[in-house]
Amino acid sequence: MKNIKLQVQGMSCQHCVNSIEGALKEIGAVGKVDLKDESVDVSFDENRISIERIKETIEEQGYDVL
């Protein structure tokens, strides 16, 4: 498993956490949102999911990945 930390703007509440973590789970990644730090720690199998796909998934939820 590979771990990355992404800076994500636009997150402010528990709905944001659920939206991002749920969407990542659907593609087979595990996300942990930190609202205070404006970041998402993601664990994933790099043989199955690309970092670009993870970023796209978060952006599809309406957030900006820096």
Tab-separated table of C-alpha atoms in Angstrom:
chain	number	residue	atom	x	y	z
A	1	MET	CA	0.000	0.000	0.000
A	2	LYS	CA	1.147	3.486	-0.832
A	3	ASN	CA	0.300	6.513	1.323
A	4	ILE	CA	0.013	10.100	0.121
A	5	LYS	CA	-1.111	13.364	1.698
A	6	LEU	CA	-3.059	15.763	-0.503
A	7	GLN	CA	-3.876	19.374	0.284
A	8	VAL	CA	-7.563	19.923	-0.447
A	9	GLN	CA	-9.462	23.223	-0.332
A	10	GLY	CA	-13.171	23.694	0.228
A	11	MET	CA	-13.740	21.211	3.057
A	12	SER	CA	-15.537	22.608	6.089
A	13	CYS	CA	-17.841	20.065	7.746
A	14	GLN	CA	-18.699	16.434	8.412
A	15	HIS	CA	-20.587	16.248	5.103
A	16	CYS	CA	-17.321	17.093	3.328
A	17	VAL	CA	-15.537	14.335	5.248
A	18	ASN	CA	-18.211	11.759	4.413
A	19	SER	CA	-18.328	12.809	0.758
A	20	ILE	CA	-14.587	12.499	0.175
A	21	GLU	CA	-13.979	9.401	2.293
A	22	GLY	CA	-17.006	7.648	0.736
A	23	ALA	CA	-15.964	8.461	-2.837
A	24	LEU	CA	-12.430	7.205	-2.216
A	25	LYS	CA	-13.774	4.008	-0.694
A	26	GLU	CA	-15.825	3.397	-3.862
A	27	ILE	CA	-12.658	3.341	-5.993
A	28	GLY	CA	-10.795	1.105	-3.539
A	29	ALA	CA	-8.767	3.692	-1.615
A	30	VAL	CA	-8.879	4.583	2.076
A	31	GLY	CA	-9.077	8.300	2.826
A	32	LYS	CA	-8.770	10.136	6.132
A	33	VAL	CA	-9.826	13.789	6.010
A	34	ASP	CA	-8.282	16.364	8.364
A	35	LEU	CA	-10.465	19.492	8.209
A	36	LYS	CA	-8.121	21.590	10.379
A	37	ASP	CA	-5.088	20.797	8.214
A	38	GLU	CA	-7.132	20.950	4.961
A	39	SER	CA	-5.647	17.624	3.925
A	40	VAL	CA	-6.572	14.085	3.008
A	41	ASP	CA	-4.309	11.135	3.817
A	42	VAL	CA	-4.910	8.382	1.268
A	43	SER	CA	-3.788	4.734	1.348
A	44	PHE	CA	-4.116	2.818	-1.899
A	45	ASP	CA	-2.696	0.044	-4.057
A	46	GLU	CA	-0.696	1.874	-6.726
A	47	ASN	CA	-1.002	-1.158	-9.007
A	48	ARG	CA	-4.779	-0.660	-9.094
A	49	ILE	CA	-5.372	3.075	-8.607
A	50	SER	CA	-3.364	6.052	-9.875
A	51	ILE	CA	-2.751	9.245	-7.942
A	52	GLU	CA	-4.461	11.085	-10.802
A	53	ARG	CA	-7.601	8.955	-10.320
A	54	ILE	CA	-7.596	9.792	-6.609
A	55	LYS	CA	-7.324	13.519	-7.358
A	56	GLU	CA	-10.110	13.284	-9.958
A	57	THR	CA	-12.348	11.477	-7.484
A	58	ILE	CA	-11.915	14.225	-4.879
A	59	GLU	CA	-12.433	16.971	-7.470
A	60	GLU	CA	-15.605	15.250	-8.706
A	61	GLN	CA	-16.992	15.782	-5.197
A	62	GLY	CA	-16.533	19.548	-5.641
A	63	TYR	CA	-13.213	20.167	-3.895
A	64	ASP	CA	-9.921	21.576	-5.145
A	65	VAL	CA	-6.806	19.413	-4.876
A	66	LEU	CA	-3.663	21.550	-4.741
